[in-house]
PDB file of C-alpha atoms in Angstrom:
ATOM      1  CA  MET A 204     108.801 -79.748-190.821  1.00  0.00           C
ATOM      2  CA  LYS A 205     107.753 -82.839-188.843  1.00  0.00           C
ATOM      3  CA  GLY A 206     109.932 -85.063-190.932  1.00  0.00           C
ATOM      4  CA  GLU A 207     113.000 -82.714-190.718  1.00  0.00           C
ATOM      5  CA  LYS A 208     112.556 -82.421-186.878  1.00  0.00           C
ATOM      6  CA  TYR A 209     112.304 -86.238-186.557  1.00  0.00           C
ATOM      7  CA  LEU A 210     115.497 -86.795-188.697  1.00  0.00           C
ATOM      8  CA  LYS A 211     117.344 -84.332-186.492  1.00  0.00           C
ATOM      9  CA  SER A 212     116.525 -86.446-183.535  1.00  0.00           C
ATOM     10  CA  LEU A 213     118.323 -89.407-185.131  1.00  0.00           C
ATOM     11  CA  LYS A 214     121.710 -87.760-185.104  1.00  0.00           C
ATOM     12  CA  ASN A 215     122.603 -89.082-181.715  1.00  0.00           C
ATOM     13  CA  LYS A 216     121.846 -92.660-182.729  1.00  0.00           C
ATOM     14  CA  SER A 217     125.065 -94.502-183.778  1.00  0.00           C
ATOM     15  CA  VAL A 218     123.445 -97.349-185.766  1.00  0.00           C
ATOM     16  CA  LEU A 219     120.413 -96.628-188.155  1.00  0.00           C
ATOM     17  CA  THR A 220     118.058 -99.066-189.866  1.00  0.00           C
ATOM     18  CA  ALA A 221     115.352 -98.528-192.428  1.00  0.00           C
ATOM     19  CA  ASP A 222     112.752 -98.796-189.690  1.00  0.00           C
ATOM     20  CA  ASP A 223     114.161 -95.744-188.118  1.00  0.00           C
ATOM     21  CA  PHE A 224     113.181 -93.624-190.998  1.00  0.00           C
ATOM     22  CA  LEU A 225     109.561 -94.834-191.250  1.00  0.00           C
ATOM     23  CA  PRO A 226     108.033 -92.201-188.855  1.00  0.00           C
ATOM     24  CA  ALA A 227     109.408 -89.399-191.168  1.00  0.00           C
ATOM     25  CA  ARG A 228     108.623 -90.908-194.414  1.00  0.00           C
ATOM     26  CA  ASP A 229     105.205 -89.252-194.935  1.00  0.00           C
ATOM     27  CA  PHE A 230     106.476 -85.806-193.979  1.00  0.00           C
ATOM     28  CA  LEU A 231     109.694 -85.468-195.971  1.00  0.00           C
ATOM     29  CA  ARG A 232     109.873 -83.091-198.963  1.00  0.00           C
ATOM     30  CA  PRO A 233     112.582 -84.510-201.338  1.00  0.00           C
ATOM     31  CA  LYS A 234     113.964 -82.671-204.268  1.00  0.00           C
ATOM     32  CA  MET A 235     113.074 -84.139-207.613  1.00  0.00           C
ATOM     33  CA  ALA A 236     116.144 -83.901-209.777  1.00  0.00           C
ATOM     34  CA  LEU A 237     119.345 -83.556-207.821  1.00  0.00           C
ATOM     35  CA  PHE A 238     122.603 -83.906-209.707  1.00  0.00           C
ATOM     36  CA  VAL A 239     125.948 -83.617-207.806  1.00  0.00           C
ATOM     37  CA  ASP A 240     129.517 -83.484-209.277  1.00  0.00           C
ATOM     38  CA  TYR A 241     128.607 -84.392-212.762  1.00  0.00           C
ATOM     39  CA  ASN A 242     130.237 -83.288-216.087  1.00  0.00           C
ATOM     40  CA  LYS A 243     128.443 -83.113-219.470  1.00  0.00           C
ATOM     41  CA  VAL A 244     124.768 -83.315-218.606  1.00  0.00           C
ATOM     42  CA  LEU A 245     121.831 -82.877-220.973  1.00  0.00           C
ATOM     43  CA  ILE A 246     118.206 -82.539-219.729  1.00  0.00           C
ATOM     44  CA  ASP A 247     115.915 -82.153-222.627  1.00  0.00           C
ATOM     45  CA  GLY A 248     112.105 -82.157-222.725  1.00  0.00           C
ATOM     46  CA  PRO A 249     110.802 -83.616-219.418  1.00  0.00           C
ATOM     47  CA  THR A 250     107.630 -82.249-217.581  1.00  0.00           C
ATOM     48  CA  PHE A 251     107.615 -81.929-213.796  1.00  0.00           C
ATOM     49  CA  LYS A 252     104.443 -81.166-211.791  1.00  0.00           C
ATOM     50  CA  ASN A 253     103.406 -80.654-208.250  1.00  0.00           C
ATOM     51  CA  LEU A 254     106.806 -81.368-206.378  1.00  0.00           C
ATOM     52  CA  PRO A 255     107.062 -80.730-202.578  1.00  0.00           C
ATOM     53  CA  ASN A 256     110.465 -79.070-202.818  1.00  0.00           C
ATOM     54  CA  PHE A 257     113.046 -77.851-205.312  1.00  0.00           C
ATOM     55  CA  VAL A 258     112.184 -79.448-208.786  1.00  0.00           C
ATOM     56  CA  MET A 259     115.724 -79.230-210.277  1.00  0.00           C
ATOM     57  CA  ASN A 260     118.837 -78.610-208.298  1.00  0.00           C
ATOM     58  CA  PRO A 261     122.071 -79.397-210.041  1.00  0.00           C
ATOM     59  CA  GLN A 262     125.077 -78.913-207.669  1.00  0.00           C
ATOM     60  CA  HIS A 263     128.686 -78.615-208.529  1.00  0.00           C
ATOM     61  CA  CYS A 264     128.218 -79.606-212.108  1.00  0.00           C
ATOM     62  CA  THR A 265     130.034 -78.550-215.212  1.00  0.00           C
ATOM     63  CA  ASN A 266     128.794 -78.300-218.858  1.00  0.00           C
ATOM     64  CA  LEU A 267     125.183 -78.631-218.072  1.00  0.00           C
ATOM     65  CA  VAL A 268     122.339 -77.969-220.654  1.00  0.00           C
ATOM     66  CA  ILE A 269     118.745 -77.759-219.449  1.00  0.00           C
ATOM     67  CA  ARG A 270     116.272 -77.173-222.360  1.00  0.00           C
ATOM     68  CA  ASN A 271     112.586 -77.567-223.313  1.00  0.00           C
ATOM     69  CA  VAL A 272     111.704 -78.398-219.595  1.00  0.00           C
ATOM     70  CA  GLN A 273     108.296 -77.701-218.337  1.00  0.00           C
ATOM     71  CA  ILE A 274     107.767 -77.126-214.603  1.00  0.00           C
ATOM     72  CA  ASN A 275     104.432 -76.616-213.003  1.00  0.00           C
ATOM     73  CA  ASN A 276     104.558 -76.313-209.250  1.00  0.00           C
ATOM     74  CA  GLY A 277     101.678 -75.004-207.157  1.00  0.00           C
ATOM     75  CA  TYR A 278     102.050 -71.369-206.144  1.00  0.00           C
ATOM     76  CA  ARG A 279     101.683 -72.241-202.572  1.00  0.00           C
ATOM     77  CA  ALA A 280     104.288 -74.969-202.476  1.00  0.00           C
ATOM     78  CA  GLN A 281     106.770 -73.964-199.793  1.00  0.00           C
ATOM     79  CA  ASN A 282     110.415 -73.958-201.124  1.00  0.00           C
ATOM     80  CA  GLY A 283     108.888 -75.202-204.422  1.00  0.00           C
ATOM     81  CA  ASP A 284     111.577 -73.561-206.593  1.00  0.00           C
ATOM     82  CA  GLY A 285     111.709 -74.420-210.241  1.00  0.00           C
ATOM     83  CA  ILE A 286     115.304 -74.556-211.345  1.00  0.00           C
ATOM     84  CA  ASP A 287     118.031 -73.927-208.794  1.00  0.00           C
ATOM     85  CA  ILE A 288     121.616 -73.957-210.103  1.00  0.00           C
ATOM     86  CA  SER A 289     124.128 -74.287-207.247  1.00  0.00           C
ATOM     87  CA  SER A 290     127.865 -73.753-207.746  1.00  0.00           C
ATOM     88  CA  CYS A 291     127.848 -74.998-211.430  1.00  0.00           C
ATOM     89  CA  LYS A 292     130.000 -73.804-214.347  1.00  0.00           C
ATOM     90  CA  ASN A 293     129.250 -73.488-218.070  1.00  0.00           C
ATOM     91  CA  VAL A 294     125.385 -73.868-217.963  1.00  0.00           C
ATOM     92  CA  MET A 295     122.750 -73.270-220.626  1.00  0.00           C
ATOM     93  CA  ILE A 296     119.033 -72.997-219.691  1.00  0.00           C
ATOM     94  CA  TYR A 297     117.014 -72.835-222.905  1.00  0.00           C
ATOM     95  CA  LYS A 298     113.340 -72.681-223.754  1.00  0.00           C
ATOM     96  CA  CYS A 299     112.055 -73.656-220.497  1.00  0.00           C
ATOM     97  CA  THR A 300     108.696 -72.760-218.931  1.00  0.00           C
ATOM     98  CA  VAL A 301     108.287 -72.494-215.122  1.00  0.00           C
ATOM     99  CA  THR A 302     105.461 -71.983-212.691  1.00  0.00           C
ATOM    100  CA  ALA A 303     106.878 -72.238-209.184  1.00  0.00           C
ATOM    101  CA  GLY A 304     105.829 -72.009-205.541  1.00  0.00           C
ATOM    102  CA  ASP A 305     109.079 -70.130-204.804  1.00  0.00           C
ATOM    103  CA  ASP A 306     111.877 -68.915-207.108  1.00  0.00           C
ATOM    104  CA  GLY A 307     111.501 -69.621-210.770  1.00  0.00           C
ATOM    105  CA  ILE A 308     114.996 -69.767-212.149  1.00  0.00           C
ATOM    106  CA  CYS A 309     117.639 -69.206-209.457  1.00  0.00           C
ATOM    107  CA  MET A 310     121.381 -68.978-209.060  1.00  0.00           C
ATOM    108  CA  LYS A 311     122.899 -70.144-205.763  1.00  0.00           C
ATOM    109  CA  LEU A 312     126.235 -70.561-204.199  1.00  0.00           C
ATOM    110  CA  SER A 313     125.871 -73.399-201.709  1.00  0.00           C
ATOM    111  CA  GLY A 314     127.535 -73.092-198.377  1.00  0.00           C
ATOM    112  CA  GLU A 315     128.423 -76.805-197.958  1.00  0.00           C
ATOM    113  CA  LYS A 316     131.402 -77.658-195.946  1.00  0.00           C
ATOM    114  CA  THR A 317     133.497 -78.572-198.965  1.00  0.00           C
ATOM    115  CA  PRO A 318     137.094 -77.667-199.647  1.00  0.00           C
ATOM    116  CA  GLY A 319     137.635 -74.435-201.568  1.00  0.00           C
ATOM    117  CA  VAL A 320     135.363 -71.383-202.275  1.00  0.00           C
ATOM    118  CA  PRO A 321     132.019 -72.286-204.010  1.00  0.00           C
ATOM    119  CA  GLU A 322     132.007 -70.822-207.534  1.00  0.00           C
ATOM    120  CA  LEU A 323     129.215 -70.313-210.090  1.00  0.00           C
ATOM    121  CA  ALA A 324     130.215 -69.052-213.566  1.00  0.00           C
ATOM    122  CA  ASN A 325     129.339 -68.850-217.250  1.00  0.00           C
ATOM    123  CA  VAL A 326     125.581 -69.276-217.302  1.00  0.00           C
ATOM    124  CA  ILE A 327     123.225 -68.453-220.261  1.00  0.00           C
ATOM    125  CA  ILE A 328     119.457 -68.291-219.744  1.00  0.00           C
ATOM    126  CA  ALA A 329     117.582 -67.720-222.879  1.00  0.00           C
ATOM    127  CA  ASP A 330     114.112 -67.827-224.473  1.00  0.00           C
ATOM    128  CA  CYS A 331     112.469 -68.864-221.091  1.00  0.00           C
ATOM    129  CA  ILE A 332     109.018 -67.941-219.609  1.00  0.00           C
ATOM    130  CA  VAL A 333     108.260 -67.777-215.924  1.00  0.00           C
ATOM    131  CA  TYR A 334     104.727 -67.411-214.678  1.00  0.00           C
ATOM    132  CA  HIS A 335     103.847 -67.614-210.999  1.00  0.00           C
ATOM    133  CA  ALA A 336     107.035 -67.458-208.881  1.00  0.00           C
ATOM    134  CA  HIS A 337     108.525 -65.506-205.970  1.00  0.00           C
ATOM    135  CA  GLY A 338     111.059 -64.183-208.622  1.00  0.00           C
ATOM    136  CA  GLY A 339     111.462 -64.812-212.425  1.00  0.00           C
ATOM    137  CA  PHE A 340     115.232 -64.699-212.421  1.00  0.00           C
ATOM    138  CA  VAL A 341     116.728 -64.866-208.980  1.00  0.00           C
ATOM    139  CA  ILE A 342     120.336 -64.731-207.494  1.00  0.00           C
ATOM    140  CA  GLY A 343     120.629 -65.744-203.825  1.00  0.00           C
ATOM    141  CA  SER A 344     119.971 -65.799-201.084  1.00  0.00           C
ATOM    142  CA  ASN A 345     123.006 -68.079-200.687  1.00  0.00           C
ATOM    143  CA  THR A 346     125.871 -66.094-202.445  1.00  0.00           C
ATOM    144  CA  ASP A 347     128.842 -67.131-200.188  1.00  0.00           C
ATOM    145  CA  GLY A 348     131.543 -67.504-202.818  1.00  0.00           C
ATOM    146  CA  SER A 349     132.084 -66.205-206.164  1.00  0.00           C
ATOM    147  CA  MET A 350     129.466 -65.737-208.908  1.00  0.00           C
ATOM    148  CA  GLN A 351     130.132 -64.147-212.344  1.00  0.00           C
ATOM    149  CA  ASN A 352     129.467 -64.141-216.045  1.00  0.00           C
ATOM    150  CA  ILE A 353     125.674 -64.659-216.022  1.00  0.00           C
ATOM    151  CA  PHE A 354     123.611 -63.732-219.154  1.00  0.00           C
ATOM    152  CA  VAL A 355     119.739 -63.549-219.353  1.00  0.00           C
ATOM    153  CA  ASN A 356     118.406 -62.820-222.760  1.00  0.00           C
ATOM    154  CA  ASN A 357     114.932 -62.718-224.437  1.00  0.00           C
ATOM    155  CA  CYS A 358     112.878 -64.052-221.499  1.00  0.00           C
ATOM    156  CA  SER A 359     109.333 -63.259-220.356  1.00  0.00           C
ATOM    157  CA  PHE A 360     108.083 -63.058-216.758  1.00  0.00           C
ATOM    158  CA  ILE A 361     104.257 -62.856-216.197  1.00  0.00           C
ATOM    159  CA  GLY A 362     102.545 -62.639-212.869  1.00  0.00           C
ATOM    160  CA  THR A 363     105.695 -63.140-210.736  1.00  0.00           C
ATOM    161  CA  ASP A 364     106.208 -61.505-207.409  1.00  0.00           C
ATOM    162  CA  MET A 365     109.306 -59.865-208.711  1.00  0.00           C
ATOM    163  CA  GLU A 366     110.957 -60.124-212.175  1.00  0.00           C
ATOM    164  CA  VAL A 367     114.643 -59.828-211.221  1.00  0.00           C
ATOM    165  CA  ARG A 368     115.487 -60.530-207.549  1.00  0.00           C
ATOM    166  CA  VAL A 369     119.008 -60.468-206.102  1.00  0.00           C
ATOM    167  CA  LYS A 370     119.075 -61.078-202.395  1.00  0.00           C
ATOM    168  CA  SER A 371     121.552 -62.109-199.686  1.00  0.00           C
ATOM    169  CA  ASN A 372     122.625 -61.001-196.322  1.00  0.00           C
ATOM    170  CA  ALA A 373     125.607 -60.836-193.983  1.00  0.00           C
ATOM    171  CA  GLY A 374     126.930 -64.349-192.883  1.00  0.00           C
ATOM    172  CA  ARG A 375     126.081 -65.963-196.268  1.00  0.00           C
ATOM    173  CA  GLY A 376     127.187 -63.267-198.840  1.00  0.00           C
ATOM    174  CA  GLY A 377     129.894 -63.163-201.342  1.00  0.00           C
ATOM    175  CA  THR A 378     130.997 -61.749-204.769  1.00  0.00           C
ATOM    176  CA  VAL A 379     128.261 -61.414-207.555  1.00  0.00           C
ATOM    177  CA  LYS A 380     129.462 -59.492-210.575  1.00  0.00           C
ATOM    178  CA  GLN A 381     129.266 -59.351-214.374  1.00  0.00           C
ATOM    179  CA  VAL A 382     125.484 -60.096-214.794  1.00  0.00           C
ATOM    180  CA  TYR A 383     123.837 -59.132-218.081  1.00  0.00           C
ATOM    181  CA  ILE A 384     120.019 -58.988-218.448  1.00  0.00           C
ATOM    182  CA  GLN A 385     118.577 -57.902-221.697  1.00  0.00           C
ATOM    183  CA  ASN A 386     115.527 -58.067-223.906  1.00  0.00           C
ATOM    184  CA  ILE A 387     113.111 -58.826-221.071  1.00  0.00           C
ATOM    185  CA  HIS A 388     109.307 -58.569-221.283  1.00  0.00           C
ATOM    186  CA  MET A 389     107.144 -58.638-218.168  1.00  0.00           C
ATOM    187  CA  ALA A 390     103.611 -57.883-217.027  1.00  0.00           C
ATOM    188  CA  ASN A 391     101.485 -58.062-213.891  1.00  0.00           C
ATOM    189  CA  ILE A 392     104.378 -58.019-211.365  1.00  0.00           C
ATOM    190  CA  LEU A 393     103.088 -58.122-207.840  1.00  0.00           C
ATOM    191  CA  ASN A 394     106.032 -56.233-206.191  1.00  0.00           C
ATOM    192  CA  GLU A 395     109.193 -54.772-207.644  1.00  0.00           C
ATOM    193  CA  ALA A 396     109.992 -55.251-211.320  1.00  0.00           C
ATOM    194  CA  MET A 397     113.725 -55.380-210.222  1.00  0.00           C
ATOM    195  CA  GLY A 398     115.102 -55.525-206.667  1.00  0.00           C
ATOM    196  CA  PHE A 399     118.514 -55.762-204.801  1.00  0.00           C
ATOM    197  CA  ASP A 400     118.455 -56.512-201.206  1.00  0.00           C
ATOM    198  CA  THR A 401     121.610 -57.387-199.154  1.00  0.00           C
ATOM    199  CA  CYS A 402     119.609 -57.364-195.911  1.00  0.00           C
ATOM    200  CA  TYR A 403     117.331 -60.228-196.897  1.00  0.00           C
ATOM    201  CA  ALA A 404     115.348 -61.358-193.910  1.00  0.00           C
ATOM    202  CA  ASP A 405     115.185 -65.080-194.306  1.00  0.00           C
ATOM    203  CA  MET A 406     115.827 -65.618-190.663  1.00  0.00           C
ATOM    204  CA  PRO A 407     114.862 -68.281-188.038  1.00  0.00           C
ATOM    205  CA  ALA A 408     111.773 -67.664-186.138  1.00  0.00           C
ATOM    206  CA  GLY A 409     112.215 -65.215-183.276  1.00  0.00           C
ATOM    207  CA  LYS A 410     114.851 -63.018-184.843  1.00  0.00           C
ATOM    208  CA  GLU A 411     114.074 -59.567-186.071  1.00  0.00           C
ATOM    209  CA  LYS A 412     115.284 -58.158-189.349  1.00  0.00           C
ATOM    210  CA  SER A 413     117.222 -55.409-187.624  1.00  0.00           C
ATOM    211  CA  THR A 414     119.605 -58.144-186.137  1.00  0.00           C
ATOM    212  CA  LEU A 415     120.961 -58.666-189.623  1.00  0.00           C
ATOM    213  CA  TYR A 416     123.238 -55.595-189.007  1.00  0.00           C
ATOM    214  CA  GLU A 417     124.498 -57.075-185.802  1.00  0.00           C
ATOM    215  CA  GLN A 418     126.043 -60.254-187.483  1.00  0.00           C
ATOM    216  CA  PRO A 419     129.815 -60.605-187.693  1.00  0.00           C
ATOM    217  CA  ASN A 420     131.330 -58.901-190.750  1.00  0.00           C
ATOM    218  CA  ASN A 421     132.170 -62.085-192.482  1.00  0.00           C
ATOM    219  CA  LYS A 422     130.529 -63.349-195.787  1.00  0.00           C
ATOM    220  CA  VAL A 423     129.172 -59.787-196.628  1.00  0.00           C
ATOM    221  CA  PRO A 424     127.397 -59.494-199.930  1.00  0.00           C
ATOM    222  CA  ASP A 425     129.396 -57.831-202.565  1.00  0.00           C
ATOM    223  CA  PHE A 426     127.172 -56.985-205.522  1.00  0.00           C
ATOM    224  CA  SER A 427     128.547 -55.060-208.597  1.00  0.00           C
ATOM    225  CA  ASN A 428     128.570 -54.810-212.450  1.00  0.00           C
ATOM    226  CA  PHE A 429     124.997 -55.427-213.329  1.00  0.00           C
ATOM    227  CA  TYR A 430     123.908 -54.501-216.802  1.00  0.00           C
ATOM    228  CA  PHE A 431     120.182 -54.234-217.767  1.00  0.00           C
ATOM    229  CA  GLN A 432     119.145 -53.201-221.251  1.00  0.00           C
ATOM    230  CA  ASN A 433     115.968 -53.338-223.323  1.00  0.00           C
ATOM    231  CA  ILE A 434     113.609 -54.115-220.377  1.00  0.00           C
ATOM    232  CA  TYR A 435     109.760 -53.564-220.704  1.00  0.00           C
ATOM    233  CA  CYS A 436     107.279 -53.904-217.935  1.00  0.00           C
ATOM    234  CA  ASN A 437     103.570 -53.369-218.063  1.00  0.00           C
ATOM    235  CA  GLY A 438     102.486 -53.309-214.542  1.00  0.00           C
ATOM    236  CA  ALA A 439     104.314 -53.525-211.203  1.00  0.00           C
ATOM    237  CA  ALA A 440     103.940 -52.259-207.623  1.00  0.00           C
ATOM    238  CA  LYS A 441     107.371 -50.635-207.797  1.00  0.00           C
ATOM    239  CA  ALA A 442     109.860 -50.198-210.708  1.00  0.00           C
ATOM    240  CA  ILE A 443     113.143 -50.708-209.038  1.00  0.00           C
ATOM    241  CA  SER A 444     114.273 -51.156-205.504  1.00  0.00           C
ATOM    242  CA  ILE A 445     117.891 -51.185-204.321  1.00  0.00           C
ATOM    243  CA  LYS A 446     118.759 -51.754-200.659  1.00  0.00           C
ATOM    244  CA  GLY A 447     122.441 -52.115-199.825  1.00  0.00           C
ATOM    245  CA  MET A 448     124.306 -52.123-196.526  1.00  0.00           C
ATOM    246  CA  PRO A 449     125.895 -48.959-195.144  1.00  0.00           C
ATOM    247  CA  ASP A 450     129.327 -50.356-195.138  1.00  0.00           C
ATOM    248  CA  ALA A 451     128.896 -52.576-198.276  1.00  0.00           C
ATOM    249  CA  LEU A 452     127.369 -50.580-200.999  1.00  0.00           C
ATOM    250  CA  ILE A 453     125.768 -52.103-204.062  1.00  0.00           C
ATOM    251  CA  ARG A 454     127.955 -50.730-206.993  1.00  0.00           C
ATOM    252  CA  GLN A 455     128.019 -50.146-210.689  1.00  0.00           C
ATOM    253  CA  LEU A 456     124.550 -50.911-211.951  1.00  0.00           C
ATOM    254  CA  TYR A 457     123.782 -49.883-215.544  1.00  0.00           C
ATOM    255  CA  PHE A 458     120.258 -49.475-216.799  1.00  0.00           C
ATOM    256  CA  LYS A 459     119.674 -48.651-220.457  1.00  0.00           C
ATOM    257  CA  ASP A 460     116.651 -48.381-222.852  1.00  0.00           C
ATOM    258  CA  MET A 461     113.818 -49.340-220.377  1.00  0.00           C
ATOM    259  CA  VAL A 462     110.202 -48.609-220.031  1.00  0.00           C
ATOM    260  CA  ILE A 463     108.382 -49.595-216.775  1.00  0.00           C
ATOM    261  CA  ALA A 464     104.716 -48.773-215.897  1.00  0.00           C
ATOM    262  CA  SER A 465     104.329 -49.117-212.121  1.00  0.00           C
ATOM    263  CA  LYS A 466     102.501 -47.739-209.219  1.00  0.00           C
ATOM    264  CA  SER A 467     105.716 -46.217-207.700  1.00  0.00           C
ATOM    265  CA  GLY A 468     109.110 -45.504-208.993  1.00  0.00           C
ATOM    266  CA  PHE A 469     112.779 -45.906-208.251  1.00  0.00           C
ATOM    267  CA  ASN A 470     114.077 -46.330-204.609  1.00  0.00           C
ATOM    268  CA  CYS A 471     117.828 -46.492-203.808  1.00  0.00           C
ATOM    269  CA  GLU A 472     119.442 -46.958-200.495  1.00  0.00           C
ATOM    270  CA  ASN A 473     123.162 -47.518-199.798  1.00  0.00           C
ATOM    271  CA  ALA A 474     124.443 -47.764-203.366  1.00  0.00           C
ATOM    272  CA  ALA A 475     127.083 -46.169-205.600  1.00  0.00           C
ATOM    273  CA  ASP A 476     127.769 -45.477-209.370  1.00  0.00           C
ATOM    274  CA  LEU A 477     124.325 -45.992-210.835  1.00  0.00           C
ATOM    275  CA  PHE A 478     123.877 -45.062-214.516  1.00  0.00           C
ATOM    276  CA  LEU A 479     120.379 -44.667-216.171  1.00  0.00           C
ATOM    277  CA  LYS A 480     120.295 -43.997-219.805  1.00  0.00           C
ATOM    278  CA  ASN A 481     116.972 -43.638-221.636  1.00  0.00           C
ATOM    279  CA  VAL A 482     115.033 -45.158-218.719  1.00  0.00           C
ATOM    280  CA  HIS A 483     111.398 -44.321-218.551  1.00  0.00           C
ATOM    281  CA  ILE A 484     109.361 -44.959-215.503  1.00  0.00           C
ATOM    282  CA  ILE A 485     105.561 -44.266-215.874  1.00  0.00           C
ATOM    283  CA  THR A 486     103.998 -43.762-212.571  1.00  0.00           C
ATOM    284  CA  ALA A 487     101.491 -41.286-210.957  1.00  0.00           C
ATOM    285  CA  LYS A 488     103.286 -41.375-207.645  1.00  0.00           C
ATOM    286  CA  GLN A 489     105.814 -38.557-206.946  1.00  0.00           C
ATOM    287  CA  PRO A 490     108.762 -38.270-206.612  1.00  0.00           C
ATOM    288  CA  VAL A 491     109.714 -40.944-209.205  1.00  0.00           C
ATOM    289  CA  PHE A 492     113.298 -41.140-207.762  1.00  0.00           C
ATOM    290  CA  GLU A 493     113.900 -41.514-204.022  1.00  0.00           C
ATOM    291  CA  THR A 494     117.468 -41.996-202.719  1.00  0.00           C
ATOM    292  CA  ASN A 495     119.164 -42.331-199.351  1.00  0.00           C
ATOM    293  CA  GLY A 496     122.885 -43.036-198.680  1.00  0.00           C
ATOM    294  CA  TYR A 497     124.036 -43.014-202.221  1.00  0.00           C
ATOM    295  CA  ARG A 498     127.014 -41.725-204.251  1.00  0.00           C
ATOM    296  CA  ASN A 499     127.064 -40.877-207.899  1.00  0.00           C
ATOM    297  CA  ILE A 500     123.752 -41.470-209.712  1.00  0.00           C
ATOM    298  CA  GLN A 501     123.697 -40.322-213.282  1.00  0.00           C
ATOM    299  CA  ILE A 502     120.398 -40.095-215.247  1.00  0.00           C
ATOM    300  CA  THR A 503     120.515 -39.116-218.956  1.00  0.00           C
ATOM    301  CA  GLU A 504     118.394 -39.493-221.999  1.00  0.00           C
TER     302      GLU A 504
END
């Protein structure tokens, strides 16, 4: 924070020299592997450890393969995300192992001031393992653009805060759809096994979470068409949590062939068209299903 604060103080200086940056040098937290506007990128086999910020953050890249990568960031590393994919297309993340201080493997739509609408599309994540992280597979919180066609298959999440985490809020939301998550094994999840939150409270100091509803109705999150199948969880605080906005419901979520052992069950707020087939939530807390502000939930064997 000290380095970032000092750099902001330099904005009013018209001519900068290397000496101007020296006071901030010891406080900056650079990203490790940052690729911007590249085509046909292969990252195969490196190991990264103890980085102060995002470890890998490709931005606006096309035809990107990340495989056999090992990331070991301290659990207390602030913003120590493992792999953050920002506004990229045609991406494969394969056989990677991540321990992170923030999100493990994350999809973002960056809000940079560039022409056009940011887009992320055609992503495959397969045979990966995420240990400590705020989320194993994460979408957001920047979703201001268009995000679609994301496939997560045969991955394990062990000891993460959440397994699947989809988060955003008004002011930096956009369209996220056609997300397929299947053949997932998880254990010892600290909070929710799966969570959707369009009122994510990642706000500057001094603001209350309730002020999210008071923001202008631009860039409102639009989450729909998520498909979950063959999901198994042994231990979580809560099975599934869905928190939409009253005027922007989370829609068309499909859950099939799932077994989740958790302390509490399924909580849904401001959502529509949810379909649960052969979903078993093992919990001692009743009721298993709690809903508020929903339309059309179907539960079948």
